[in-house]
XYZ file of C-alpha atoms in Angstrom:
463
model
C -32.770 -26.414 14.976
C -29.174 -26.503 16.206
C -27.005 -28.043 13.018
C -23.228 -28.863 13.842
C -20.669 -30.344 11.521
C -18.949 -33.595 13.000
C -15.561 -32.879 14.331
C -13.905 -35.434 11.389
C -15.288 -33.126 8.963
C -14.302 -29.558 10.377
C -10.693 -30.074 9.677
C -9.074 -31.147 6.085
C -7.318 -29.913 2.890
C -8.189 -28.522 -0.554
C -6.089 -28.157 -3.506
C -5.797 -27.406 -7.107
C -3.633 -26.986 -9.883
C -3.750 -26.314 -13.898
C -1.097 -26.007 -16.689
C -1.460 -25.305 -20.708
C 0.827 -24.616 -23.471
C -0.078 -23.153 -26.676
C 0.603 -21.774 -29.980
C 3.202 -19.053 -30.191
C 4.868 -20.403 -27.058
C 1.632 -19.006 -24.561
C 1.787 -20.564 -21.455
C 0.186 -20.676 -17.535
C 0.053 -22.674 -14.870
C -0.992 -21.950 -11.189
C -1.958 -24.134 -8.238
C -3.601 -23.368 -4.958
C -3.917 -25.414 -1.742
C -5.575 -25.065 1.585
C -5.855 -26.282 5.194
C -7.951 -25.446 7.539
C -9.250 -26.466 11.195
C -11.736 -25.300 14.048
C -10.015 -22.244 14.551
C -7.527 -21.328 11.748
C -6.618 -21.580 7.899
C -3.443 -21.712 5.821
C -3.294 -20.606 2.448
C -0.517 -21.553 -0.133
C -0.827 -20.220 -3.989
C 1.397 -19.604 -6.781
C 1.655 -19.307 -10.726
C 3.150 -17.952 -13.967
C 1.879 -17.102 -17.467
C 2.589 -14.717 -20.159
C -1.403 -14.377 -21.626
C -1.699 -11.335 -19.769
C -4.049 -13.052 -16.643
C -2.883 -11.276 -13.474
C -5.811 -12.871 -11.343
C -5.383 -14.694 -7.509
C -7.603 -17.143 -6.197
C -10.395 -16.137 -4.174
C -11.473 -17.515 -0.503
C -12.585 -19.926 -2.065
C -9.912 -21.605 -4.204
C -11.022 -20.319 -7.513
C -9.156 -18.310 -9.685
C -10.846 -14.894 -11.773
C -10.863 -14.776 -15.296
C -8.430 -13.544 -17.475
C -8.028 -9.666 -17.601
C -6.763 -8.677 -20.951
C -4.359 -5.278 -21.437
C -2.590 -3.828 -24.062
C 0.765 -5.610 -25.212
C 2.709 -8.691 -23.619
C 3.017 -9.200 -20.006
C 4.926 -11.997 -18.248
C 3.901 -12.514 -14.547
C 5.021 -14.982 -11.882
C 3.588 -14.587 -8.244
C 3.664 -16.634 -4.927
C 1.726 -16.018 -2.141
C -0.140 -16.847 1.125
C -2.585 -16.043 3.707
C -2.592 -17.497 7.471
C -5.730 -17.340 9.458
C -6.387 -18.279 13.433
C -8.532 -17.124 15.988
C -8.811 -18.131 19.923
C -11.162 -21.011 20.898
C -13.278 -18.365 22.628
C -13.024 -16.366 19.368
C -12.224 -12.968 21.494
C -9.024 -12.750 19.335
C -8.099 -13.296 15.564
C -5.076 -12.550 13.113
C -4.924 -12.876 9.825
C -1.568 -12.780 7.993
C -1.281 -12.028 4.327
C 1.635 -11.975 1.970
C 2.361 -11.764 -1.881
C 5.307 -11.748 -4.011
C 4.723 -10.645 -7.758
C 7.086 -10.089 -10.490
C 5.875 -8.672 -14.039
C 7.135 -7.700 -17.597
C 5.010 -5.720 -20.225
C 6.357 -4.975 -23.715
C 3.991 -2.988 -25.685
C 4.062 -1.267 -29.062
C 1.658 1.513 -29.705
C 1.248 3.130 -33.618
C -0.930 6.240 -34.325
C -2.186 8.239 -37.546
C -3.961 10.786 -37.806
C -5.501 13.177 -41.158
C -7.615 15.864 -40.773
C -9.406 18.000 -43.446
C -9.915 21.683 -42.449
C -12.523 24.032 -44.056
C -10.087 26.158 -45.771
C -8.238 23.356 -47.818
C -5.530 22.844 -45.454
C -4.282 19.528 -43.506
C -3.346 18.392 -40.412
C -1.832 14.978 -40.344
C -0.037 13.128 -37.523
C 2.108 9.895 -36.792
C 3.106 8.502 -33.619
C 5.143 5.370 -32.304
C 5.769 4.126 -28.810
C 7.915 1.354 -27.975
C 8.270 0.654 -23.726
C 9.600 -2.299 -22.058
C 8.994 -2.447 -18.065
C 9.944 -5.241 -15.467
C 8.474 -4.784 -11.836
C 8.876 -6.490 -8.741
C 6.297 -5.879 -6.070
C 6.047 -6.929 -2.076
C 3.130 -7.017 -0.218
C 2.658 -8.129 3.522
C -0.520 -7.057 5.841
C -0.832 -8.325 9.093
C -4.801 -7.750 10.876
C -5.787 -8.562 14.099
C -9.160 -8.168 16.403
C -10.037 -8.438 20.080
C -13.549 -8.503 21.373
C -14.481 -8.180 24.537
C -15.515 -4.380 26.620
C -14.063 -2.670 23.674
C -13.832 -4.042 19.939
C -10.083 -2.879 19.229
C -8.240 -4.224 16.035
C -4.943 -2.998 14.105
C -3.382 -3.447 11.021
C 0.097 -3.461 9.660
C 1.109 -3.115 6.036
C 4.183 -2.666 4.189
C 4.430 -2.431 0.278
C 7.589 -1.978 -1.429
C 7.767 -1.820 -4.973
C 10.853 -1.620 -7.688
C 10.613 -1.013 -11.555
C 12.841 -0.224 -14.339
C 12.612 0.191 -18.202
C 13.313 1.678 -21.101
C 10.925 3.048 -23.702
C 10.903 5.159 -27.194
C 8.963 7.573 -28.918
C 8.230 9.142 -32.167
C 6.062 11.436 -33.205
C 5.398 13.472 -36.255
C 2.969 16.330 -37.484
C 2.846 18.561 -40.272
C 0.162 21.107 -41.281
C -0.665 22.258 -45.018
C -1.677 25.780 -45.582
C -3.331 26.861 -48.775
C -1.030 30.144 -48.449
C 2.583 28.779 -46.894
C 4.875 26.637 -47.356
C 4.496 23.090 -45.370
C 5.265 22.999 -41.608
C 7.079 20.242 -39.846
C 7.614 19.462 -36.293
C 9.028 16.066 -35.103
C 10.580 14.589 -31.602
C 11.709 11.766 -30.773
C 13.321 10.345 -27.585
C 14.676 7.847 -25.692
C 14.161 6.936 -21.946
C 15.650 4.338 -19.291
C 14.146 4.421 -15.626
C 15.066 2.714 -12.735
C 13.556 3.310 -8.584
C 11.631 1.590 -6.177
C 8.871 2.657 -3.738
C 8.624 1.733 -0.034
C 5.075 2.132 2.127
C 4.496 1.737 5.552
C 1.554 1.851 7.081
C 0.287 1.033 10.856
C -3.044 1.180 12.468
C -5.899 0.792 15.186
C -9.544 1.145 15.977
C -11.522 1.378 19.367
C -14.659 1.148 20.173
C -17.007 0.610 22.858
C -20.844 0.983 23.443
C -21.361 2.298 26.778
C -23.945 1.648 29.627
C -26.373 4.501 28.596
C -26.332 3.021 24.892
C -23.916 6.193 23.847
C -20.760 5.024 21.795
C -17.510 6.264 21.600
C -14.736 5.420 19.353
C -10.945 6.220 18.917
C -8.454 5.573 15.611
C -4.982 6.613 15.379
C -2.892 6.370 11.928
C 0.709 6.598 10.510
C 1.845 6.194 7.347
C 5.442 6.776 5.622
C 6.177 6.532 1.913
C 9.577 6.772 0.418
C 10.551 6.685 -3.173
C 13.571 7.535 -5.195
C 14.385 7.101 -8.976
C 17.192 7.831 -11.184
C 16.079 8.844 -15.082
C 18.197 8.878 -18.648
C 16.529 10.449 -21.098
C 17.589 11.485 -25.031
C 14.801 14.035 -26.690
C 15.840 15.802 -30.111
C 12.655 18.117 -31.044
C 13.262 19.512 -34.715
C 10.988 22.318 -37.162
C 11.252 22.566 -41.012
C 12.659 25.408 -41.964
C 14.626 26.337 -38.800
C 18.711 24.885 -37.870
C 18.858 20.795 -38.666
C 18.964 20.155 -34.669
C 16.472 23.010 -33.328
C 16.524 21.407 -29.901
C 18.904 18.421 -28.486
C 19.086 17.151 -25.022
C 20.535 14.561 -22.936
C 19.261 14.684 -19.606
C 20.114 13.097 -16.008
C 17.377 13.038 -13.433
C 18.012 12.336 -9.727
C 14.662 12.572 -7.878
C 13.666 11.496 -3.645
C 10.077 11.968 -2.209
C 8.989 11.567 1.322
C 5.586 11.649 2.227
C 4.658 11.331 6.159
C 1.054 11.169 7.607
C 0.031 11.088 11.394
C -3.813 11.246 12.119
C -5.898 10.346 15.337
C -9.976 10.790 15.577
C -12.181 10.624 18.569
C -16.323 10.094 17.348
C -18.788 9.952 19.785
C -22.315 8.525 18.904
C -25.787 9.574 20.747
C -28.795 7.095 19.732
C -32.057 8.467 20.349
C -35.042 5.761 20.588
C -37.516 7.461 18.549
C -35.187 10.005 16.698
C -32.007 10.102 14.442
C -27.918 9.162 15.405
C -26.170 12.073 16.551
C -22.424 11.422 16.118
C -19.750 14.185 16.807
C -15.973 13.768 15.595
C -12.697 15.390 15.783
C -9.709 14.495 13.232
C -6.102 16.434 13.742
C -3.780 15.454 11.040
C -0.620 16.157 10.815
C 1.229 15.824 7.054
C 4.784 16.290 5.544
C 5.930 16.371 2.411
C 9.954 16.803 0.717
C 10.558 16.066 -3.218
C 14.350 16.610 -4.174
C 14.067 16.917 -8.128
C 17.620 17.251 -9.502
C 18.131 17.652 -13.105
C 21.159 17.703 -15.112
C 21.307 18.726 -18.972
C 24.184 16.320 -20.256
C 24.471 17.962 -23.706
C 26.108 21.289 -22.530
C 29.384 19.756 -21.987
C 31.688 19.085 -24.695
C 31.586 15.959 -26.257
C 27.760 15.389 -25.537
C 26.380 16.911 -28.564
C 23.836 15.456 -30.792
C 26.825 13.853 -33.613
C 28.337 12.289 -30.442
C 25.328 10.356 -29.560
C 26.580 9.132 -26.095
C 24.353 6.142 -24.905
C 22.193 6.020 -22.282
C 23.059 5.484 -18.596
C 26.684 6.950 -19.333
C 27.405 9.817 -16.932
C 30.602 12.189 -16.846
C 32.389 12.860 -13.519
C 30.428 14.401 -10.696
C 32.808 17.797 -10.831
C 31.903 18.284 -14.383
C 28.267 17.452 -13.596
C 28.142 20.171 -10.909
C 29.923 22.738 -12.681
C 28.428 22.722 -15.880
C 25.304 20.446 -16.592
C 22.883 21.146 -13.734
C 19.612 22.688 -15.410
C 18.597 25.405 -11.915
C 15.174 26.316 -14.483
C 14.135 22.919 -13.647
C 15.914 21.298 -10.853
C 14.085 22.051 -7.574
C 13.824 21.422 -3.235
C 10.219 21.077 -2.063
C 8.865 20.763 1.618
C 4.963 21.106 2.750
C 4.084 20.727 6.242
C 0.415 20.887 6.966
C -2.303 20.172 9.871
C -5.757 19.651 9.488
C -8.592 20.097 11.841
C -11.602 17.952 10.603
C -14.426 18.586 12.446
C -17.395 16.605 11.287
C -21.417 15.999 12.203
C -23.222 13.069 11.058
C -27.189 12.334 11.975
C -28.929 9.511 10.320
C -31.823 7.685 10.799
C -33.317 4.468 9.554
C -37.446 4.001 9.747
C -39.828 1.269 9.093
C -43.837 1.614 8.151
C -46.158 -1.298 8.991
C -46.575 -2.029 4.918
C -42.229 -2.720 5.056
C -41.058 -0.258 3.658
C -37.648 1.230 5.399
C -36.697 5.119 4.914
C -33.028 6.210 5.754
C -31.610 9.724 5.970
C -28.325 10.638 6.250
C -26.551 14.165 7.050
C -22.700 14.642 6.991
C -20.977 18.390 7.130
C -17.746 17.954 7.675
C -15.114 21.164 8.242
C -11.806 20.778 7.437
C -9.310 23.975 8.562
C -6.090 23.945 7.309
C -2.617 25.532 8.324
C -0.417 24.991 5.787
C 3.244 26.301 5.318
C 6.061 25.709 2.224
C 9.450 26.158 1.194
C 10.332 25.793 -2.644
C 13.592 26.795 -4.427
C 13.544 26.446 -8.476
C 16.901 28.245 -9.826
C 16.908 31.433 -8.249
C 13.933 31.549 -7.130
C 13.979 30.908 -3.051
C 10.290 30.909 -1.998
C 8.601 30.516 1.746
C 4.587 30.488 2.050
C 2.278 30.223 4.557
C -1.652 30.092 4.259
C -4.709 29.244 5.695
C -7.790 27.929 4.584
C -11.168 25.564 5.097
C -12.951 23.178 3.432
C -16.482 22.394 3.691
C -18.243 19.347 2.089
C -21.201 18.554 3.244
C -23.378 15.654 1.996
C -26.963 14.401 2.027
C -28.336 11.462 1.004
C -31.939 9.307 1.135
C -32.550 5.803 0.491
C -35.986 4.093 0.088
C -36.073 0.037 0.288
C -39.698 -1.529 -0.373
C -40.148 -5.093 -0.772
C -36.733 -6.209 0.694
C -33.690 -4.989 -2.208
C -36.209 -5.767 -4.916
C -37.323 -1.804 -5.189
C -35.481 0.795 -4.035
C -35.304 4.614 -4.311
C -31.666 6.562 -3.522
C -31.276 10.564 -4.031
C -27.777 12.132 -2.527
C -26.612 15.508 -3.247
C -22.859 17.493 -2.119
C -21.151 20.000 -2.241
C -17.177 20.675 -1.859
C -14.431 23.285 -2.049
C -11.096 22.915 -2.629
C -8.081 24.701 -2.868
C -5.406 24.367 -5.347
C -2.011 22.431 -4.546
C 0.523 25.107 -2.862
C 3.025 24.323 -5.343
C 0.841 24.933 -8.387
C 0.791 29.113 -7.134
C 4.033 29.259 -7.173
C 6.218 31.110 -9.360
C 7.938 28.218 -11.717
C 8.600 27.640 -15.385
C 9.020 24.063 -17.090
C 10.353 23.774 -19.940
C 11.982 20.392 -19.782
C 9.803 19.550 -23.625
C 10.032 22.194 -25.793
C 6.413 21.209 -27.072
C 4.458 21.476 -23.798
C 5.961 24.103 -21.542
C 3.985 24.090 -18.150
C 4.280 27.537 -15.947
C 2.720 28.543 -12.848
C -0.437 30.815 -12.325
C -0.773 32.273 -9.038
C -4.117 33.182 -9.561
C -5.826 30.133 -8.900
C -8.814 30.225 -6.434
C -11.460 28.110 -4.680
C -12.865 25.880 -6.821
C -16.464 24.014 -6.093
C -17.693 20.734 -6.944
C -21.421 19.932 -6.989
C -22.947 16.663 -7.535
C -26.695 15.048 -7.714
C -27.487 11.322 -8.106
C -31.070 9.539 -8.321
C -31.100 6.052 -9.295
C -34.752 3.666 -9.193
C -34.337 0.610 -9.011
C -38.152 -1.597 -9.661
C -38.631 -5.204 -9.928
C -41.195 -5.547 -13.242
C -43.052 -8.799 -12.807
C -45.219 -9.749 -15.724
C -48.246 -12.594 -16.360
C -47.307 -15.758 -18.280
């Protein structure tokens, strides 16, 4: 039976819109319209609401339900997707953008008693106030040829800009039976501003050759650039010790770069009464800079605690330079790596005469890793170099009977890892006097194992 639509019918438009208004000035609206023909499809949508629903219409014009989260948000967003393909359909592009912008106020309380053994107490109280707008880009470009070889690419950029202030409180005290009460309290306030940019480009190959081998290529970039500027005022204070144990007004400067260039060749042997024998190489080729520069504001004159000097006021560079940069904390980091991934992959799907389909799949991939970095933390001026691999191989078997109705799945895997370079070396943060972090260059190879056997069975029972 050959079915066709009529040609009147296989072009047109579809639209929709809502609006509401309610109590305690809640409001949304959105609307969405379409057009499409034989061969492509134009997508228009749009909305604002401040009930916390940051949902988009799906393919099909309908909108998700509301997602609830924690405080107020505010959200407007406009956006569109463009679809077309040739009339021979050997070629097709689709074209998405969205524009979002968001603002989330949320409030946050905490308290907390406990009751130890020996007749003492712990209690705690804790408030959070934060206020963040954000304005986000998105625009993805795909496109597909099929012909001899199935090739497509895709090109995305994301950029992304935030600022916002928040505050904090927090409180504890513990009795003892035997001393006198002890007090610790911080508080602090913050203001953020920086934006985040992503690029990312790439393509896929792949062709199935006379002999019924395969072979496929992909190549990848990606660049990601981000810079922020922080004010920050944290005043951390202990019964029993000076009124103002520990004041500081901070200045934070910070850039990362983050660059990725990868390429993989696969190669695929089918056997007609046996398994898939695939064979792949992936070089990769990363780097990595973050420029962390922090300046303590309260060591010049005039900065003190009494003075309390608002946020976002700086002094002059000069007096920045000469007397307020923190070199405990402030810090150059570059990682240049390149990985070798060397995987093998044999699967195998089989059917009995009662239906019942078995597959088995087999994945060991190696990873070897040269991997060299500079780091400078105050005086500390710090080159390494190391070398290491990764293994990670994974098994899994499925069992289907009776279509999807029953179905039997058991994978197992195993992986090592290393820990990040910058974690083994020498460094000491101190930055909050009530969770100092410092290095331990004794870390070594951790492994993860993991085990999963779900059953699923269809239970049919007699009326």
């Amino acid at each position: 039976m050959d079915v066709q639509l009529k040609r009147a019918y296989r072009q047109g438009y579809l639209g929709n819109a809502e609006a509401g208004y309610g109590t305690h000035e809640r409001y949304l609206g959105r609307a969405f319209a379409l057009r499409f023909t034989d061969n492509s499809r134009l997508t228009l949508f749009g909305g604002a609401n401040n009930i916390n629903d940051d949902n988009r219409p799906y393919n099909d014009g309908d909108w998700g339900s509301a997602l609830d989260v924690n405080g107020e948000k505010k959200r407007s967003m406009a956006g569109g997707e463009h679809f077309w393909e040739s009339p021979d359909k050997t070629f097709r592009n689709t074209l998405k953008a969205l524009l979002e912008n968001s603002r989330i106020d949320t409030e946050t309380r905490t308290t907390s008693q406990t009751f130890l053994a020996d007749g003492s107490t712990s209690y705690s109280r804790a408030r959070d106030i934060a206020r963040n707008k954000e304005t986000n880009v998105n625009v993805n470009d795909y496109w597909q040829f099929t012909k001899k070889w199935w090739v497509s690419g895709n090109v995305s950029f994301n950029h992304s800009s935030n600022h916002g202030n928040a505050s904090s409180g927090y409180v504890s005290s513990l009795t003892d039976m035997l001393l006198t009460d002890t007090l610790s309290s911080r508080s602090s306030e913050q203001y953020k501003e920086g934006h985040r940019n992503e690029v990312e480009v790439s393509s896929e190959a792949t062709r199935k050759l006379a002999w019924g081998d395969e072979v496929a290529f992909e190549a990848k970039y990606r660049h990601v650039a981000a810079e922020h500027e922080l004010y920050g005022k944290n005043l951390t204070a202990l019964r029993q010790q000076p009124a103002l144990s520990d004041y500081r007004q901070e200045y934070e400067k910070a850039r990362q770069r983050d660059d990725l260039y990868s390429l993989k060749a696969k190669y695929t042997v089918p056997f007609l009464k046996g398994p898939a024998v695939s064979l792949s190489y992936n070089p990769k080729y990363r780097r990595a800079t973050d420029h962390d520069k922090i300046f303590r504001l309260d060591r010049l004159n005039d900065w003190s605690a009494s003075a309390d000097k608002p946020l976002r006021l700086l002094p002059s560079m000069a007096d920045m330079l000469a007397s307020c940069i923190d070199t405990d904390n402030s810090y150059d980091y570059k990682d240049v790596a390149t990985d070798h991934v060397i995987a093998l992959d044999v699967s195998r799907q089989k059917y009995t005469e009662e239906g019942v389909q078995h597959n088995w799949d087999f994945n060991i991939p190696v990873t070897i890793t040269h991997e060299r970095m500079e780091y400078q933390r105050g005086r500390i001026d710090t080159t390494g170099v190391r070398n290491y691999a990764v293994l990670n191989p994974r098994l899994s078997y499925e069992s289907v009977w009776n279509g999807e109705a029953n179905s039997f799945r058991a994978s197992t895997s195993y992986l090592t890892s290393v820990a990040a370079f910058q974690q083994i070396m020498p460094f000491y943060d101190n930055r909050n006097p009530l969770r100092v972090q410092e290095s331990n260059p004794h870390l070594k190879h951790s492994w993860i194992y993991n085990y999963c056997c779900p059953v699923k069975l269809l239970l049919r029972g007699k009326n």
